[in-house]
PDB file of C-alpha atoms in Angstrom:
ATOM      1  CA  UNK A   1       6.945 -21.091 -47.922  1.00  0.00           C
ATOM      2  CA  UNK A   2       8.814 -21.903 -44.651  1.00  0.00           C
ATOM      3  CA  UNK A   3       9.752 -19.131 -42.225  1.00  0.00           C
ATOM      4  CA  UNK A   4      12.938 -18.137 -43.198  1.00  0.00           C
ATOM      5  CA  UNK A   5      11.975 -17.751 -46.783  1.00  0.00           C
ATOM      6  CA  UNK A   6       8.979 -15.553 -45.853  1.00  0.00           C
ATOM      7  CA  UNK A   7      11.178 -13.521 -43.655  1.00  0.00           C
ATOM      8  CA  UNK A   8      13.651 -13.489 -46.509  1.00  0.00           C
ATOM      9  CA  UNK A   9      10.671 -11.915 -48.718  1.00  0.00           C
ATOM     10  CA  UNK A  10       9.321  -9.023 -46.143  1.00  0.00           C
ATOM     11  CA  UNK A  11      10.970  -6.000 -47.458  1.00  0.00           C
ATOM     12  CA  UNK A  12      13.397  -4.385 -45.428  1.00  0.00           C
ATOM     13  CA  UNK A  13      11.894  -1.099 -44.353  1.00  0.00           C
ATOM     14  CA  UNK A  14       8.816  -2.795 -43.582  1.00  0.00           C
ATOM     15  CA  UNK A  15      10.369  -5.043 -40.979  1.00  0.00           C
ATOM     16  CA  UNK A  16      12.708  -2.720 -39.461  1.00  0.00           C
ATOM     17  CA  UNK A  17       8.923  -0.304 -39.400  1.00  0.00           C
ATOM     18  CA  UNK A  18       7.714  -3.363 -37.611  1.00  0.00           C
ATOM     19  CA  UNK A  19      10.544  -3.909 -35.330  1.00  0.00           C
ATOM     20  CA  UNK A  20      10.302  -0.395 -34.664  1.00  0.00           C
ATOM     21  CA  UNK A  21       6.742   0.002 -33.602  1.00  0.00           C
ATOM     22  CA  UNK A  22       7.458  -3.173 -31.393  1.00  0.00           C
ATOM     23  CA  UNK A  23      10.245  -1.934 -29.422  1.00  0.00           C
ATOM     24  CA  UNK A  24       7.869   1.515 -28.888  1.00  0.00           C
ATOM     25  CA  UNK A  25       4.965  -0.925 -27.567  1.00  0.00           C
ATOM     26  CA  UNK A  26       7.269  -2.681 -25.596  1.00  0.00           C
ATOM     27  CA  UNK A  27       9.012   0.619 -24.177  1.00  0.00           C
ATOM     28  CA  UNK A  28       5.639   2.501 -23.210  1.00  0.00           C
ATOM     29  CA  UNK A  29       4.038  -0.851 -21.543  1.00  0.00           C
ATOM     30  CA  UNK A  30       7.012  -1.530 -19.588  1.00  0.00           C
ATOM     31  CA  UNK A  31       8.435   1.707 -18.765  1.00  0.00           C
ATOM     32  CA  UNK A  32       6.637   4.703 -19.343  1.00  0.00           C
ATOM     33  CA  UNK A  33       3.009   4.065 -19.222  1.00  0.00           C
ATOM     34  CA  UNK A  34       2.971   2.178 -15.415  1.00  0.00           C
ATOM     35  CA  UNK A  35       5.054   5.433 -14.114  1.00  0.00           C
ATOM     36  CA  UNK A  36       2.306   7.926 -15.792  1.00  0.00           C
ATOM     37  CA  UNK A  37       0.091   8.175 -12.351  1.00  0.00           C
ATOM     38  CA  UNK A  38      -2.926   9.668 -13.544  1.00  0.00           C
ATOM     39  CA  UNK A  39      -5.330  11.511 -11.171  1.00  0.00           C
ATOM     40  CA  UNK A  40      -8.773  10.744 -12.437  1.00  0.00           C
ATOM     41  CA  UNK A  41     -11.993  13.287 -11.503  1.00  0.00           C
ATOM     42  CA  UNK A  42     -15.233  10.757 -11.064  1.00  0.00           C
ATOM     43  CA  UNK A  43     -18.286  12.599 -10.260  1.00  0.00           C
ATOM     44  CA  UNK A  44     -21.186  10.389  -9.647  1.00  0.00           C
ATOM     45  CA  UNK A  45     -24.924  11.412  -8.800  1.00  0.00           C
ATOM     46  CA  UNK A  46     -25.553   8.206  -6.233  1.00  0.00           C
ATOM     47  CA  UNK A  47     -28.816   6.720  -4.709  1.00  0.00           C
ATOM     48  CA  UNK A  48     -29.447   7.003  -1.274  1.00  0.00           C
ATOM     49  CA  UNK A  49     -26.941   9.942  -1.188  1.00  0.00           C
ATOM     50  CA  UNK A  50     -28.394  12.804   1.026  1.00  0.00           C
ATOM     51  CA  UNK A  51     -28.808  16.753  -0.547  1.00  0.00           C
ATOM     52  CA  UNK A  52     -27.055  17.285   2.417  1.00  0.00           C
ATOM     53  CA  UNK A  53     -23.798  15.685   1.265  1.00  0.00           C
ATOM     54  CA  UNK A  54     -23.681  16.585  -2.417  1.00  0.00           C
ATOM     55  CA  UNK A  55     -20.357  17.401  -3.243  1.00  0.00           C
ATOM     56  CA  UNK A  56     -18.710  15.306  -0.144  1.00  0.00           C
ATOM     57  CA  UNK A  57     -15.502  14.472  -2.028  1.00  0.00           C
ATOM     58  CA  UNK A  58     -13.184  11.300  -1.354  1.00  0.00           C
ATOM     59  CA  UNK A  59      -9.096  10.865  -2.225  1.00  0.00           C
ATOM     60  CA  UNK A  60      -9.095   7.031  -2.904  1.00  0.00           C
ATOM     61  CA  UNK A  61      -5.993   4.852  -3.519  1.00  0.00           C
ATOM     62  CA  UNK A  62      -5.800   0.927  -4.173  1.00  0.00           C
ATOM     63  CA  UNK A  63      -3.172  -1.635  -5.245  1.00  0.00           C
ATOM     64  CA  UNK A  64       0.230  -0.100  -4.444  1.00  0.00           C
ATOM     65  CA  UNK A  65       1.894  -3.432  -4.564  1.00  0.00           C
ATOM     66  CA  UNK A  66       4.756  -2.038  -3.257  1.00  0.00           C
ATOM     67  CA  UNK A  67       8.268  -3.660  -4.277  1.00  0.00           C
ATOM     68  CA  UNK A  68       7.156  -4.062  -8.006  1.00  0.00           C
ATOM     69  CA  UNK A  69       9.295  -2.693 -10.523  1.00  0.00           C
ATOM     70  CA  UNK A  70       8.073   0.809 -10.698  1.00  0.00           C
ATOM     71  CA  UNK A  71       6.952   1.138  -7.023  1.00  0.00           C
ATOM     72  CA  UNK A  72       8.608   2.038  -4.309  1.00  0.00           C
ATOM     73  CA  UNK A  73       8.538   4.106  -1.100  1.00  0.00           C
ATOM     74  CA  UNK A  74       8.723   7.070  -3.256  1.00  0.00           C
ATOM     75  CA  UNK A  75       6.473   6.652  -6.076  1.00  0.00           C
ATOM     76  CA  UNK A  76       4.158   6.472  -2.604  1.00  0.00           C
ATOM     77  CA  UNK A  77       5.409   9.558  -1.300  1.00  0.00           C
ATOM     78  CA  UNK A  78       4.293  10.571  -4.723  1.00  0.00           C
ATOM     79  CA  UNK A  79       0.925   9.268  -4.629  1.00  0.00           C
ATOM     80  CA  UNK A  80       0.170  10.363  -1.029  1.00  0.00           C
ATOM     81  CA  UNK A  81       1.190  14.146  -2.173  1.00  0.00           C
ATOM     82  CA  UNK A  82      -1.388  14.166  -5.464  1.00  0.00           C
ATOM     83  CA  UNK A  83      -3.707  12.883  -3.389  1.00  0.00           C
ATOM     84  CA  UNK A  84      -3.400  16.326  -0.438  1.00  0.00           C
ATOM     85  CA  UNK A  85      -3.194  18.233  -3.489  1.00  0.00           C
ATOM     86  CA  UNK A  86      -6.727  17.436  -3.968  1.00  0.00           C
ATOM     87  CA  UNK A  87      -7.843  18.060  -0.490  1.00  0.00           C
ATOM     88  CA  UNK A  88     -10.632  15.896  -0.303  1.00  0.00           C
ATOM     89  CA  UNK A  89     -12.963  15.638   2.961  1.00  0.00           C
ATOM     90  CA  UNK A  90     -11.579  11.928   3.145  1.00  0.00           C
ATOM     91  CA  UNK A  91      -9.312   9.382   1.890  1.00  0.00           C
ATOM     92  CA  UNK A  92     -10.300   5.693   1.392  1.00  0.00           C
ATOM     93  CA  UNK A  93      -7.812   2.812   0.802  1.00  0.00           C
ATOM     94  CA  UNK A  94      -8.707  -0.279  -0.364  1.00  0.00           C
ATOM     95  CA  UNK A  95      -5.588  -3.059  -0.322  1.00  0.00           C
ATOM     96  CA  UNK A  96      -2.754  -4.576  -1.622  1.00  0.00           C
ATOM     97  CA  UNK A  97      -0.199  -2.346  -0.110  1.00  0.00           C
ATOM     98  CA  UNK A  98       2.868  -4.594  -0.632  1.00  0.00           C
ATOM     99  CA  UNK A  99       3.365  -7.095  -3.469  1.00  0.00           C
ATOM    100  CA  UNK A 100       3.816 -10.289  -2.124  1.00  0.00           C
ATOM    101  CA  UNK A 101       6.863 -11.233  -3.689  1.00  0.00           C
ATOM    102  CA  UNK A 102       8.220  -8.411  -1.899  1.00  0.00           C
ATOM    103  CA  UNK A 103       7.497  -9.904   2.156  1.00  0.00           C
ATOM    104  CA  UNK A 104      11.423 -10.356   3.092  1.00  0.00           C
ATOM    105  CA  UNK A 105      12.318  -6.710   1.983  1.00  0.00           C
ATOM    106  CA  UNK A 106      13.041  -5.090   5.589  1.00  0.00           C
ATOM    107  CA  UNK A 107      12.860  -1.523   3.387  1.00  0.00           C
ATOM    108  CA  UNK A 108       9.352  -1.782   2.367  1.00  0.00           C
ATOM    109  CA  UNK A 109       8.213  -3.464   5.475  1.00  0.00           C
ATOM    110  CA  UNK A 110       4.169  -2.883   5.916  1.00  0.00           C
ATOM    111  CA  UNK A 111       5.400  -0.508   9.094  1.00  0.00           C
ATOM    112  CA  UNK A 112       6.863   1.526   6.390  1.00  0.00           C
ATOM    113  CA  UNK A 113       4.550   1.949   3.740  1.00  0.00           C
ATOM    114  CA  UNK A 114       2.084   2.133   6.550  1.00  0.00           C
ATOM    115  CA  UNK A 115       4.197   5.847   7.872  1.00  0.00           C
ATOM    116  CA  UNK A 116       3.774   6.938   4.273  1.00  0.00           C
ATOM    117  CA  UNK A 117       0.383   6.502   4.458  1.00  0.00           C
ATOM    118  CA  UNK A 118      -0.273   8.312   7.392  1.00  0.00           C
ATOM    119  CA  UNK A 119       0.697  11.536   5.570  1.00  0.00           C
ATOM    120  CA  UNK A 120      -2.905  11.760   3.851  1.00  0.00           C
ATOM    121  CA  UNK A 121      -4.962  14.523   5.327  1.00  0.00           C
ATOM    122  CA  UNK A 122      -8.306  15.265   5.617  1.00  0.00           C
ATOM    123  CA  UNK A 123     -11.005  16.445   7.756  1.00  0.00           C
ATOM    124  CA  UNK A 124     -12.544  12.896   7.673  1.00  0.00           C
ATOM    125  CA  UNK A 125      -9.501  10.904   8.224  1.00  0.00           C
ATOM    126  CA  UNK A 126      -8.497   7.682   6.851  1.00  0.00           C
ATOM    127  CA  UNK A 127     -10.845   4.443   6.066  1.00  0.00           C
ATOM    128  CA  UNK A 128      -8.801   1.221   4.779  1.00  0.00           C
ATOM    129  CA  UNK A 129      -9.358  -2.702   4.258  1.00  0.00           C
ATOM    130  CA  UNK A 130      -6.709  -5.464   3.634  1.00  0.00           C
ATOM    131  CA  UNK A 131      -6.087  -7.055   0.431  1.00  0.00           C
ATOM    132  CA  UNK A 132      -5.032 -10.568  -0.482  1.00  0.00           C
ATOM    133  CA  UNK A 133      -1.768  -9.814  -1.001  1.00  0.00           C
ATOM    134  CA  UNK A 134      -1.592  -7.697   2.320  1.00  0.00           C
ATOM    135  CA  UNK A 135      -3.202 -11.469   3.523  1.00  0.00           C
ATOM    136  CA  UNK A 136      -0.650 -13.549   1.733  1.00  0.00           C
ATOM    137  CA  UNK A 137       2.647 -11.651   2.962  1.00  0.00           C
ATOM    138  CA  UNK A 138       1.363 -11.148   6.834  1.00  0.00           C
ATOM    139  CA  UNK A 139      -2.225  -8.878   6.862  1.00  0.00           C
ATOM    140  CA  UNK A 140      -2.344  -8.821  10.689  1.00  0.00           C
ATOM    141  CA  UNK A 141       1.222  -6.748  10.414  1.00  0.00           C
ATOM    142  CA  UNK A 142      -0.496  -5.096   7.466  1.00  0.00           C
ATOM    143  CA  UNK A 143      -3.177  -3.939   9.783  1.00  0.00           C
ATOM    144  CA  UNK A 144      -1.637  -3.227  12.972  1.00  0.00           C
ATOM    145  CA  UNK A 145       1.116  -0.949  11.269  1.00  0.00           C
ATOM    146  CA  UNK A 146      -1.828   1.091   9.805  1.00  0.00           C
ATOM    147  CA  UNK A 147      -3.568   0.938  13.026  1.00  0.00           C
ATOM    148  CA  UNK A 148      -0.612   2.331  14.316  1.00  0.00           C
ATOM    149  CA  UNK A 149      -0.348   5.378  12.249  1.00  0.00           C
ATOM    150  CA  UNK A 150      -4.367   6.604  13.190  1.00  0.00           C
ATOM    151  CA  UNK A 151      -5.437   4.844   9.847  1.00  0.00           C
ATOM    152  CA  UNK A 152      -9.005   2.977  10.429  1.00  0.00           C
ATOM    153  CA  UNK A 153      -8.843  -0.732   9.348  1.00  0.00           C
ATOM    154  CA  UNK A 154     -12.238  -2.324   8.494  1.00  0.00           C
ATOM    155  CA  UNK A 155     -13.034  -5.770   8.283  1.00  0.00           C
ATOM    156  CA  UNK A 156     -16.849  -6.838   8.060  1.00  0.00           C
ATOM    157  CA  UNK A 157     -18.106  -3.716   9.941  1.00  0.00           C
ATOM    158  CA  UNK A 158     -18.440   0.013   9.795  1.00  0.00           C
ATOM    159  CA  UNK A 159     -18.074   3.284  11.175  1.00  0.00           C
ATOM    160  CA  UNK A 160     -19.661   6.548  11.164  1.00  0.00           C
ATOM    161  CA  UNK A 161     -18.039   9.392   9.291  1.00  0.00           C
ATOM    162  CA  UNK A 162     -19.733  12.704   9.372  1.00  0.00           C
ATOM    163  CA  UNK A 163     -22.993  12.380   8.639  1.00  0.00           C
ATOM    164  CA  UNK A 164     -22.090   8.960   6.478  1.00  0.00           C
ATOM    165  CA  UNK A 165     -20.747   5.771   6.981  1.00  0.00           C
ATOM    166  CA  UNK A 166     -18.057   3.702   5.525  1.00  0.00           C
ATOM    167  CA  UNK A 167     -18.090  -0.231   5.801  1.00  0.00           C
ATOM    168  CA  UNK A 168     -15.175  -2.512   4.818  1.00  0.00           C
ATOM    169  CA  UNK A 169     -15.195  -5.996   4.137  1.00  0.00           C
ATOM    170  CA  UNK A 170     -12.459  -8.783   4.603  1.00  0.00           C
ATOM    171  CA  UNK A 171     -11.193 -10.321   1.554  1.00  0.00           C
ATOM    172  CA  UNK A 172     -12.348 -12.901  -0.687  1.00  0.00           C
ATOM    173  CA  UNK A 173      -9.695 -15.159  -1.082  1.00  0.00           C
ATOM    174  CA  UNK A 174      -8.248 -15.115   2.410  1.00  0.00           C
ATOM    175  CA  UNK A 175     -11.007 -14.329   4.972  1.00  0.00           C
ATOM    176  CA  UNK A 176     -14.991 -14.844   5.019  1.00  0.00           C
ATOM    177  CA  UNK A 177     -16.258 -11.590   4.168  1.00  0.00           C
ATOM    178  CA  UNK A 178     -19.748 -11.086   6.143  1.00  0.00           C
ATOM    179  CA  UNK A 179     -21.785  -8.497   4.060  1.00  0.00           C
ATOM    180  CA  UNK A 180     -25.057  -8.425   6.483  1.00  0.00           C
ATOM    181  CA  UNK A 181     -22.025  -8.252   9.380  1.00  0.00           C
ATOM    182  CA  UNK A 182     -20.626  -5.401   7.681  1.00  0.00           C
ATOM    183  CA  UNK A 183     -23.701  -3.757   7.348  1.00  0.00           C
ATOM    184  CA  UNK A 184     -25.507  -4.311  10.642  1.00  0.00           C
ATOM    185  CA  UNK A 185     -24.833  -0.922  12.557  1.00  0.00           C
ATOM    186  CA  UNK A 186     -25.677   1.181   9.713  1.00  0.00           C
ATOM    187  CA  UNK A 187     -29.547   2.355  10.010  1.00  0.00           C
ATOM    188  CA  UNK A 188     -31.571   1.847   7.099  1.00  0.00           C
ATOM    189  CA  UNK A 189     -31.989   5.085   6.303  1.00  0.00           C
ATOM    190  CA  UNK A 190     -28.486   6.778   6.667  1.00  0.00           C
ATOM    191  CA  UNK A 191     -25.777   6.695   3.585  1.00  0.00           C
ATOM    192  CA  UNK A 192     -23.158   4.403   3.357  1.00  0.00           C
ATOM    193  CA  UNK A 193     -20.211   3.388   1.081  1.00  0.00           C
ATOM    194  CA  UNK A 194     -18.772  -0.128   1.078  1.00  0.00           C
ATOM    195  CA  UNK A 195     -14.852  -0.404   0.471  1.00  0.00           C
ATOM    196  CA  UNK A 196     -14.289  -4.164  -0.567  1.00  0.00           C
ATOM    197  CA  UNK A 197     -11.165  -4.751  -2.377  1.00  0.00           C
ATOM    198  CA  UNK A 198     -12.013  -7.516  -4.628  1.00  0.00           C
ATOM    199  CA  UNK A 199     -15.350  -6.583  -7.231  1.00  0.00           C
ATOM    200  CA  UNK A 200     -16.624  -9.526  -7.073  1.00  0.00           C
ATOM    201  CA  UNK A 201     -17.979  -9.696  -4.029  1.00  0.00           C
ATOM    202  CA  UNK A 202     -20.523  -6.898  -5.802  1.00  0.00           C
ATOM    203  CA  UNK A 203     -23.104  -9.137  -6.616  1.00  0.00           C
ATOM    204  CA  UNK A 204     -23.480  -9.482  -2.365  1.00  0.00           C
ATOM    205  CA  UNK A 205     -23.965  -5.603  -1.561  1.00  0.00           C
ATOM    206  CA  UNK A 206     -27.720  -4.745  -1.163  1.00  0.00           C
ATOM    207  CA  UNK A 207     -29.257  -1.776  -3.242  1.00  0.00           C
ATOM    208  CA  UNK A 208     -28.982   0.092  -0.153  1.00  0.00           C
ATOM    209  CA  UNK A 209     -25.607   0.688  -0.107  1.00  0.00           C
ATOM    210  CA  UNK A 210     -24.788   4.307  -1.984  1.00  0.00           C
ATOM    211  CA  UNK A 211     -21.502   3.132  -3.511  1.00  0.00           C
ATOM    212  CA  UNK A 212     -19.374   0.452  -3.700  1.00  0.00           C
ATOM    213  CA  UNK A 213     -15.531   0.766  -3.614  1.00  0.00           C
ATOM    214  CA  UNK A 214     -13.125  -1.883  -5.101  1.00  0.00           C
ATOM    215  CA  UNK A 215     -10.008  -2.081  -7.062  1.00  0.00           C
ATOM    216  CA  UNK A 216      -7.753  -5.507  -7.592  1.00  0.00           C
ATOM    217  CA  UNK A 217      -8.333  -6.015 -11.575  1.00  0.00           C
ATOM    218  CA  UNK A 218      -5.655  -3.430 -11.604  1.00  0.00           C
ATOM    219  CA  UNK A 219      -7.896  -2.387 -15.242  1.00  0.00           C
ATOM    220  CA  UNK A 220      -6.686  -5.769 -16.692  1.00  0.00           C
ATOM    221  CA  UNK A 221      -3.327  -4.039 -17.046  1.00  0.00           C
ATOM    222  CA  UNK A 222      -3.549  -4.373 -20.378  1.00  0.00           C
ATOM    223  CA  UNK A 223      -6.615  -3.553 -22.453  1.00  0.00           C
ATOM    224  CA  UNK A 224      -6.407  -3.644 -26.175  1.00  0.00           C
ATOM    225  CA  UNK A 225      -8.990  -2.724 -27.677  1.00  0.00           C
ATOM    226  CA  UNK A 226     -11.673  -5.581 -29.050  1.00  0.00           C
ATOM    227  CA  UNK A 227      -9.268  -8.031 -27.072  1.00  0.00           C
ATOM    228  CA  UNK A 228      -9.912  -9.782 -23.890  1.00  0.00           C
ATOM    229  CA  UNK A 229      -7.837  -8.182 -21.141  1.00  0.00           C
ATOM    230  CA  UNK A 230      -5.170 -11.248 -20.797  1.00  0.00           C
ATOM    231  CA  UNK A 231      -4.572 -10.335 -17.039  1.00  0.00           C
ATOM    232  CA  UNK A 232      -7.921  -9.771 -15.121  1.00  0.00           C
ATOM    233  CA  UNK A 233      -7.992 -11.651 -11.978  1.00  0.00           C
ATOM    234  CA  UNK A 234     -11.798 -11.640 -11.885  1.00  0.00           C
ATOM    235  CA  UNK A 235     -14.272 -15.037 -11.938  1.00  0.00           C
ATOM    236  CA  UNK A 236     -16.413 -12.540 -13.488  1.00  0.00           C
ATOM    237  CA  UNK A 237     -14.167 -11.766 -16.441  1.00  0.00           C
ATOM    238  CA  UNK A 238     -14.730  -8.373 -18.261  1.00  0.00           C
ATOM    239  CA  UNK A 239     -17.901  -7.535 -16.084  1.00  0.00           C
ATOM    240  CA  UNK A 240     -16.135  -5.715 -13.071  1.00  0.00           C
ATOM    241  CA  UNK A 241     -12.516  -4.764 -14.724  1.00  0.00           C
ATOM    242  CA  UNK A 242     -12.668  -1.104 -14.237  1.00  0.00           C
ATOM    243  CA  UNK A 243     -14.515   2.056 -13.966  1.00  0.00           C
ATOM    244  CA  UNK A 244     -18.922   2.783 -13.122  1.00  0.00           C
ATOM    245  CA  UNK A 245     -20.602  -0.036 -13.096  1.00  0.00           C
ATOM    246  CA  UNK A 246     -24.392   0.050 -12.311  1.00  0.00           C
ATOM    247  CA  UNK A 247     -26.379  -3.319 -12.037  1.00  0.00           C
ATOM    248  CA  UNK A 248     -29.772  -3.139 -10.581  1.00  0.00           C
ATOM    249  CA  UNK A 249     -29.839   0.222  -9.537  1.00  0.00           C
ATOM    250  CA  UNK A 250     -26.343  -0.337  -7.450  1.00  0.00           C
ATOM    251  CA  UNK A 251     -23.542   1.083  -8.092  1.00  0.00           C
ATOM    252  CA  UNK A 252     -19.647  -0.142  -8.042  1.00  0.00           C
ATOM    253  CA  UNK A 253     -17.069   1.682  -8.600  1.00  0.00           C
ATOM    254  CA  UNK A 254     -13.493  -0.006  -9.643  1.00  0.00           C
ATOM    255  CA  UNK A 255     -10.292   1.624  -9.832  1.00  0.00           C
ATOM    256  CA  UNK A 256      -7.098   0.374 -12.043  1.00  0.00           C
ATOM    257  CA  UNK A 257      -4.814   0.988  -9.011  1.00  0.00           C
ATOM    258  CA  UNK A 258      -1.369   2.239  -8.711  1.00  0.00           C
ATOM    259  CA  UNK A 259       1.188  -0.711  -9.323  1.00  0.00           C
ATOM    260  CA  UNK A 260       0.993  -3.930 -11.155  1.00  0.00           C
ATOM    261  CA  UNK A 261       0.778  -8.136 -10.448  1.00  0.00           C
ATOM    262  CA  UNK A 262       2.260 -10.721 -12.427  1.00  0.00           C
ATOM    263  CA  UNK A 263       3.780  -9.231 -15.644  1.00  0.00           C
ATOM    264  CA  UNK A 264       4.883  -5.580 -14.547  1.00  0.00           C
ATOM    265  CA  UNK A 265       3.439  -3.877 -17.571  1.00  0.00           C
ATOM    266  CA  UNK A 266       0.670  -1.759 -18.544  1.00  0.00           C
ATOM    267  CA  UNK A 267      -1.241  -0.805 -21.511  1.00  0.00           C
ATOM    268  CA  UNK A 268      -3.904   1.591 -21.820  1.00  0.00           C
ATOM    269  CA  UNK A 269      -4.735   0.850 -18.579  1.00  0.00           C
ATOM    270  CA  UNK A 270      -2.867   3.339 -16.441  1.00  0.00           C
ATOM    271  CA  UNK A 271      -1.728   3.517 -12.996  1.00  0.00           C
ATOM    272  CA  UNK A 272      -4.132   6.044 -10.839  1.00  0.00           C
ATOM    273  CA  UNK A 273      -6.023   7.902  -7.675  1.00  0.00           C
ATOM    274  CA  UNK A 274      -9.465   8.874  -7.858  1.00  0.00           C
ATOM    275  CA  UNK A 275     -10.901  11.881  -6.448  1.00  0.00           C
ATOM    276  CA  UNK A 276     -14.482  11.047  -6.626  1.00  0.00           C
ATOM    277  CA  UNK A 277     -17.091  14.205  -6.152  1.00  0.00           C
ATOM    278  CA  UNK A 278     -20.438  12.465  -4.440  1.00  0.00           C
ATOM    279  CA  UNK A 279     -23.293  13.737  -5.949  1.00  0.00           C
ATOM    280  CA  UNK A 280     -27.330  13.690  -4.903  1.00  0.00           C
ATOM    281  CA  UNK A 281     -29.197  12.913  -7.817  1.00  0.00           C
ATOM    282  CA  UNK A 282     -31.950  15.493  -7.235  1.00  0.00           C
ATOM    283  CA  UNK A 283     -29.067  18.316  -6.934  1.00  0.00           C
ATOM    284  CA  UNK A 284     -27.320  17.186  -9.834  1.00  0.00           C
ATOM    285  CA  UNK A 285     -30.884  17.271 -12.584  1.00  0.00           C
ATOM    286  CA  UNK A 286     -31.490  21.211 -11.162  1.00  0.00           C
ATOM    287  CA  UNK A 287     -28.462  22.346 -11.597  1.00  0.00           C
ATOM    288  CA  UNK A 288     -28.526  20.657 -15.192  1.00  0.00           C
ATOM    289  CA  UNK A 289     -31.641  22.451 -15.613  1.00  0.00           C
ATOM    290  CA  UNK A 290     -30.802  25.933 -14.580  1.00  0.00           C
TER     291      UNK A 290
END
């Protein structure tokens, strides 16, 4: 039967049913699901983490890619506010700020996004690393506008925060990320978290490290279920696309982001912040006891 004659045979409320369905699909992955920000509550008990920092809790934020359809100055505004709503004791960025198709527009210049940014609070302050896009457009602007608003910029080193550190490493594709470099002030003994903004440079991170930070995969952007995500920029495919992931006792944790790359559309994988609760894993089995 050729095509037109196998059309010809599909009754008519079936196909309009069909056509239906595949304008909703269409609508929700291009429209409505990448504006549904979703502010998702990660607790995790970690190793290394002190009893004296269970419950430290961290606002973090990754992928803006501002200039995509769907995000602009204000859908950061937006962002930024959810994530003061939460009040957390610090906020972590980790890249991608502005979409690199986007590196002529004067009104999301990285100086810009960069003020927007600058409106997070906390008693902890600010932690950030560069992405590849951040690279490809111009990252040194990228950094020194963020510099410029108090925001901390690591690159293959770390600073004390609290009674914690946080380390950031450069990125993958653009830079030569130095993990021992990173890590080389930190003390043995003392906690630390590791922003990196690509997951796959997880396999590097020594079991030391409490957490591990990363976001890029954007959650595949669309994840069908049983089906290969179709857009995961990972060489690692499926292994680090989003959410815990504990290999070896080490622990990564990977966050969908707030815009998109490529194809502007999302499907069950929606655009979020985290507001991760740090938990010691001694607290966290006596209070399940009691």
């Amino acid at each position: 039967m050729r095509p037109r004659e196998l059309l010809a045979a599909v009754p008519t409320p079936v196909a309009a049913g069909a056509a239906a369905v595949g304008l909703g699909l269409a609508t929700w992955a291009g429209w409505v699901e990448p504006r549904r920000l979703v502010v998702r509550d990660v607790e995790l008990a970690l190793p290394h983490w002190p009893a004296t920092l269970d419950g430290v809790r961290a606002g973090v934020m990754s992928d803006l890619h501002a200039g995509v359809p769907h995000v602009g100055l204000g859908t950061i505004a937006r962002a930024v506010d959810a994530l003061n709503a939460l009040a957390p004791d610090v906020h972590l960025l980790l890249g991608d700020y502005l979409d690199s198709s986007q590196q002529w527009r004067r009104d999301l210049a990285p100086e810009a996004i960069a003020e927007q940014l600058a409106r997070l609070r906390s008693p902890l302050g600010t932690y950030a690393v560069i992405g590849n896009h951040d690279w490809r457009n111009s990252g040194d602007r990228m950094w020194r506008a963020l510099d410029a608003q108090g925001i901390t910029v690591l690159e293959d080193r770390a600073v004390k925060v609290g009674a914690f550190w946080v380390a950031g490493l450069g990125d993958m594709r653009y830079r030569m990320p130095n993990v021992v470099h990173a890590l080389r002030a930190v003390p043995e003994d003392e906690p630390v978290i590791v922003l990196s903004h690509d997951p796959d440079l997880f396999p590097r991170i020594p079991a030391r490290v409490s957490l591990t930070l990363a976001g890029h995969t954007h959650g595949g952007q669309v994840a069908i279920p049983l089906v290969r995500r179709p857009l995961l920029p990972s060489h690692y495919g499926e292994r680090y696309a989003r959410g815990h992931i504990v290999e070896d006792g080490r622990h990564l944790l990977v966050t969908s982001g707030v815009g998109t790359s490529g194809l502007p559309v999302r499907f069950l994988a929606p655009p979020e912040i985290l507001h991760l609760h740090l938990r010691n894993p001694q607290v966290t089995r006596n209070l399940s006891v009691t």
